[in-house]
Short mmCIF file of C-alpha atoms in Angstrom, two decimals:
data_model
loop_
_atom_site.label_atom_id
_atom_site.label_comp_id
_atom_site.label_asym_id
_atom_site.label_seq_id
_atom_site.Cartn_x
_atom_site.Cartn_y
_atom_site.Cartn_z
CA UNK A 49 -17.91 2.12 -11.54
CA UNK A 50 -15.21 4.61 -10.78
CA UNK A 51 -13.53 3.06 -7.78
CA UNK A 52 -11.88 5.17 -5.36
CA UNK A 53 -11.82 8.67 -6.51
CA UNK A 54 -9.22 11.54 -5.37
CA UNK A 55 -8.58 15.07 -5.79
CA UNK A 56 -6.86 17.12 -6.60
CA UNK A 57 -4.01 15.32 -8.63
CA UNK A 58 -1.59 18.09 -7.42
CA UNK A 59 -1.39 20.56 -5.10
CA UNK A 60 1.28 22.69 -4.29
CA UNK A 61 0.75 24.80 -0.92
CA UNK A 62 2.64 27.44 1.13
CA UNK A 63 3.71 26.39 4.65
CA UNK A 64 1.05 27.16 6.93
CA UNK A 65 -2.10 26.96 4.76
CA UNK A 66 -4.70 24.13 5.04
CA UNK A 67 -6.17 21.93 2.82
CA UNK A 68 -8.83 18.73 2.53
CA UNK A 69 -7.84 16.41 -0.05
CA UNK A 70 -10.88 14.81 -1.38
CA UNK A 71 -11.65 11.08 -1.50
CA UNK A 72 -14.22 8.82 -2.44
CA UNK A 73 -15.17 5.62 -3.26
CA UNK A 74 -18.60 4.03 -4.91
CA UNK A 75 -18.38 -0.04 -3.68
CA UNK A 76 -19.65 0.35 -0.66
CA UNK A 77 -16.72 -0.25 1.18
CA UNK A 78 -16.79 0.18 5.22
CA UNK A 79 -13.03 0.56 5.82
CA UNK A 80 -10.72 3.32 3.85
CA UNK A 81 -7.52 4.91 4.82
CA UNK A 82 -4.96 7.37 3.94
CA UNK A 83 -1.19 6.85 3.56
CA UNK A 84 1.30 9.14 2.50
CA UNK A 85 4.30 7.75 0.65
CA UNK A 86 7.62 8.74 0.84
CA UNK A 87 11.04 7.99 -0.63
CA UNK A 88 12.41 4.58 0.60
CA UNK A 89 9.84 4.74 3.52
CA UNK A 90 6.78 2.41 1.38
CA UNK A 91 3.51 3.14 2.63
CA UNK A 92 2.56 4.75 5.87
CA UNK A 93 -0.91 4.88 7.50
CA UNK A 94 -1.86 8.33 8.79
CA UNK A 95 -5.56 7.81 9.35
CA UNK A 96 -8.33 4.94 8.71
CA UNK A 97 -12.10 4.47 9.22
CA UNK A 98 -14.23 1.44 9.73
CA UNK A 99 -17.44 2.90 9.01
CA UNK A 100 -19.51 5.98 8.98
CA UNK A 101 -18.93 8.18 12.24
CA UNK A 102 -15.82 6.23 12.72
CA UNK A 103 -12.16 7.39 12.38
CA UNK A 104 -9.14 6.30 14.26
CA UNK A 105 -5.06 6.99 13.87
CA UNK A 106 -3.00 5.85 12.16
CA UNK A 107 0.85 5.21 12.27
CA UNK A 108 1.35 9.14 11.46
CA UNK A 109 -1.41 11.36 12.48
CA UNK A 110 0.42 14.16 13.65
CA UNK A 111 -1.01 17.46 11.82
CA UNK A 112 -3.84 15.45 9.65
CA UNK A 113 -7.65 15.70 10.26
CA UNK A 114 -10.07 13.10 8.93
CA UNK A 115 -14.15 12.68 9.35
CA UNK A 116 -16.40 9.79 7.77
CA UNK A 117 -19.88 11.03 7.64
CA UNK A 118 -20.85 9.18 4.85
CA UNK A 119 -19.93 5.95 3.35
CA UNK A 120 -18.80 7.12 0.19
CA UNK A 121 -16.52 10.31 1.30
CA UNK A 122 -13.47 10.57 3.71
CA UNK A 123 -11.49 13.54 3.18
CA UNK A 124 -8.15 14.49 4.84
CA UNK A 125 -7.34 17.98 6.04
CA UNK A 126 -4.47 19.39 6.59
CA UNK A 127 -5.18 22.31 9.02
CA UNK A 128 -1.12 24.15 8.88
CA UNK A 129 0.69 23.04 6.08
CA UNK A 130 4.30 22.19 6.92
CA UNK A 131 7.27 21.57 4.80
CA UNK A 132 7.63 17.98 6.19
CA UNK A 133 3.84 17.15 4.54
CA UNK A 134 5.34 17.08 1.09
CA UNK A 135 4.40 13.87 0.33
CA UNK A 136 2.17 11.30 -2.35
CA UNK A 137 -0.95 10.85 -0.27
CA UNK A 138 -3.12 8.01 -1.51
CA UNK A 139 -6.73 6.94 -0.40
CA UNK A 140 -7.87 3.09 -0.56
CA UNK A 141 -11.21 1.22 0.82
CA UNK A 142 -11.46 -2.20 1.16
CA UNK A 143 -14.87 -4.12 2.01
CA UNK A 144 -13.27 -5.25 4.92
CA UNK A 145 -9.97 -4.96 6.69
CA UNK A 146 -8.40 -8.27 5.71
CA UNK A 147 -9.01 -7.92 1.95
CA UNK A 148 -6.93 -6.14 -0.32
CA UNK A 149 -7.30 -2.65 -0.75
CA UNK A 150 -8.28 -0.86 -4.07
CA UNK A 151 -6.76 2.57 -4.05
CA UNK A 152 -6.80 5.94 -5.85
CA UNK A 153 -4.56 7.54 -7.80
CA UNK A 154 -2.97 9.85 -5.49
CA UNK A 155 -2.48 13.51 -4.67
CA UNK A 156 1.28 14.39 -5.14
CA UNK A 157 1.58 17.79 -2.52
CA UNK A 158 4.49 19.66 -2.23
CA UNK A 159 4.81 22.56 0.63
CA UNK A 160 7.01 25.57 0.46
CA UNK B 209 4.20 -4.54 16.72
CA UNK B 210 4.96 -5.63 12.91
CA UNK B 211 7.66 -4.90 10.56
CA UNK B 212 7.94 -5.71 6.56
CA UNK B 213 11.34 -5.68 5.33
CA UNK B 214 12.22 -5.32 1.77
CA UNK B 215 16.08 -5.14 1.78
CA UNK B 216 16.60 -4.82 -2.28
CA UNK B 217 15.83 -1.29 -3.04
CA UNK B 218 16.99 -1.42 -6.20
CA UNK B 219 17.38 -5.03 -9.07
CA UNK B 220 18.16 -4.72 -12.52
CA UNK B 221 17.75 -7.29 -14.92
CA UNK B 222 18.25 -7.46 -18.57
CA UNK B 223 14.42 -8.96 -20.47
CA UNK B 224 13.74 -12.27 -20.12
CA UNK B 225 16.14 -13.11 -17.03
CA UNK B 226 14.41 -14.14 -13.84
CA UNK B 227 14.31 -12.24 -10.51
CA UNK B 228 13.10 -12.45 -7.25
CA UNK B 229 11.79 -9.94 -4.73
CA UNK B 230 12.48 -10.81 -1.07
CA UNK B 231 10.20 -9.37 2.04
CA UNK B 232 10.88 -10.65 5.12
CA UNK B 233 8.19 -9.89 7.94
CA UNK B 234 7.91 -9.69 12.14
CA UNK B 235 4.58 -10.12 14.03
CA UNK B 236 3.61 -11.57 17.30
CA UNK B 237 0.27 -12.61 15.58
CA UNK B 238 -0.36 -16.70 14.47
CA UNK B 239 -2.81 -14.91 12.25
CA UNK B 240 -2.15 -12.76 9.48
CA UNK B 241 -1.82 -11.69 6.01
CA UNK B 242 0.25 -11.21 3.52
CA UNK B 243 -0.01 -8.60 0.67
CA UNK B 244 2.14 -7.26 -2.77
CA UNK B 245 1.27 -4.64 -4.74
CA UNK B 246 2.63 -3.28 -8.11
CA UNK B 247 3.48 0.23 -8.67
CA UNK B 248 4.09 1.05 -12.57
CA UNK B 249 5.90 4.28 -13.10
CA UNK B 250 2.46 6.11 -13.91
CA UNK B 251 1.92 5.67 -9.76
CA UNK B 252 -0.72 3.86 -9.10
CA UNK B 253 -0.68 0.93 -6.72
CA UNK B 254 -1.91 -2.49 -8.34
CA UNK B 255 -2.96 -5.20 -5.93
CA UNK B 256 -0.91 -8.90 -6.78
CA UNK B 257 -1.81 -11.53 -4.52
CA UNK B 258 -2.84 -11.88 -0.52
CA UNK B 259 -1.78 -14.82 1.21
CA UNK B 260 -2.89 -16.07 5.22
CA UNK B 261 -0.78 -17.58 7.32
CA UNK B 262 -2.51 -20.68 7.22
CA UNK B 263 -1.93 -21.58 3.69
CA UNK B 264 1.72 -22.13 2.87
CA UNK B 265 1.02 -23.50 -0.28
CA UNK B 266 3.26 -21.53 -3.24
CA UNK B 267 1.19 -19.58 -5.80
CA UNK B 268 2.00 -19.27 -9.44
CA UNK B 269 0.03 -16.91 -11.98
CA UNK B 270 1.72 -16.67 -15.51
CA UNK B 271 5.11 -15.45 -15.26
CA UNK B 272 4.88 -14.56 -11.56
CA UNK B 273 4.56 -17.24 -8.21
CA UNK B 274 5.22 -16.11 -4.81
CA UNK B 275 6.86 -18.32 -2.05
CA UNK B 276 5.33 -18.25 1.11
CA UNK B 277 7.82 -19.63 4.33
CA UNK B 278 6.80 -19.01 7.74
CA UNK B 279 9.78 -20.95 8.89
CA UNK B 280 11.56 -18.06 7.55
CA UNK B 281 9.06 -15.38 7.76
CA UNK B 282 9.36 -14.63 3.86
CA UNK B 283 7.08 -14.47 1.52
CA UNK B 284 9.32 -13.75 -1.89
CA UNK B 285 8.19 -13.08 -5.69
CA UNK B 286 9.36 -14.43 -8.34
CA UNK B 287 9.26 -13.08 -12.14
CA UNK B 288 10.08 -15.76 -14.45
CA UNK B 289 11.32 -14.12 -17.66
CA UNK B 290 11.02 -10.73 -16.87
CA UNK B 291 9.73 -7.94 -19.32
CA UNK B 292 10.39 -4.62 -19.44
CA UNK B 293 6.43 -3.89 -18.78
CA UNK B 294 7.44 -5.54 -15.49
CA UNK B 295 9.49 -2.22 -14.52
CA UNK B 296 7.87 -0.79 -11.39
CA UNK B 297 8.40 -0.61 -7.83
CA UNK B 298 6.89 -4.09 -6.15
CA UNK B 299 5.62 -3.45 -1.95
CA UNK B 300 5.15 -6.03 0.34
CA UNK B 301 2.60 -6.03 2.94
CA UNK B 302 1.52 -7.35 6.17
CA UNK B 303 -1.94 -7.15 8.21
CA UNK B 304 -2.73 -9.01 11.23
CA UNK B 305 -5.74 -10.37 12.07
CA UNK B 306 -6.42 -7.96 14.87
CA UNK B 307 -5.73 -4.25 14.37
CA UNK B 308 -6.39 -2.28 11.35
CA UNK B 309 -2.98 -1.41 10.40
CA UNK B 310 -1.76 -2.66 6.72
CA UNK B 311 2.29 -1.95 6.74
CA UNK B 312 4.10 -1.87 3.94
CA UNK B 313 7.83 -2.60 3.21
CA UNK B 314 9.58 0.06 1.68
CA UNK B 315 9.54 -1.23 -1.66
CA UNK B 316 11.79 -2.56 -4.26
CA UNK B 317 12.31 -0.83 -7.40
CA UNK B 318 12.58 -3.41 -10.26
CA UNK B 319 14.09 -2.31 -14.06
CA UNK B 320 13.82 -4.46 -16.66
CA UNK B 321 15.94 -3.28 -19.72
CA UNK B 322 15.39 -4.49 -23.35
#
């Protein structure tokens, strides 16, 4: 049982390329969700999904794609890389939205 | 709208003292719940202990209990005789009932020195 899986465990990209971080998770769970951390900001939520097919935004959206077509697999893209994206992005799932999330290990990205 | 407030960005403590985290929260919503997590300096978030609004009662685990006041919209954490394996940053978290949004303080970085 691996949990919630992501990768890569680094990236470093040039502004203006694009990306999908990778994520996945093997419980089953219906909801997952991307934040991005950030120095004294915690946590924030860029995108989340309730099931398969289903995606909605997040607190910080703004130049992040996400898609949910299985249950197992919701990857983030990052379509124009910007300086401002450097960031620890972490994935989590949850069974459902009330109970805690389990998350992955993160993706530290840094954009020149 | 909701807000979690961790004002303590920073506590050091010398092993074995106690210390207490403080998050203070805002939301409109009689329902709701409350979250910490555990970050050890290897990054990965560790979930603690969730907590509704209906059940004020404090929780203690081991060395750690949590005090839940919605008189005071709080919901601290304690570590009774800290260790240094207790150096991390500690995030508070709220979710309400309705919605889908989990926000997080921004965290209080704890160091324990031996």
């Amino acid at each position: 049982n691996a949990g919630v899986t992501q990768t890569p465990k680094f990236q470093v990209l040039k502004t203006g390329q694009s990306m999908t971080l990778q994520c996945a998770q093997d419980m089953n769970h219906e909801y997952m969700s991307w934040y991005r951390q950030d120095p004294g900001m915690g946590l924030r939520l860029i995108h989340y999904s309730v099931g398969a097919g289903i995606t909605d935004q997040g607190e910080v959206p703004n130049g992040y794609n996400v898609s949910r077509s299985t249950t197992e697999d919701f990857p983030l893209r990052l379509l124009s890389a910007a300086p401002s994206q450097t960031s620890v992005y972490f994935c989590a799932s949850s069974y459902s939205r009330v109970l805690p999330l389990h998350f992955g290990n993160g993706t530290r990205l840094t954009v020149t | 709208a909701q807000k979690v407030t961790q004002a303590q960005t920073e506590i050091s403590v010398v092993e074995k003292e106690d210390v207490t985290l403080d998050c203070v929260y805002e939301t409109r919503d009689t329902t709701y719940y409350l979250f910490w997590y555990k970050q050890p300096p290897s990054g990965e978030l560790v979930f603690l202990i969730r907590r509704n609004s209906f059940d004020e009662q404090n929780e203690i685990s081991g060395r750690y209990s949590w005090n839940f006041q919605k008189s005071t919209s709080s919901f601290n954490f304690t570590i009774t005789a800290s260790q240094v394996v207790d150096s991390a940053v500690y995030f508070c978290a709220l979710k309400n009932n309705a919605g889908n949004m989990l926000t997080f303080g921004g965290g209080t970085r704890l160091m324990v020195k031996p």
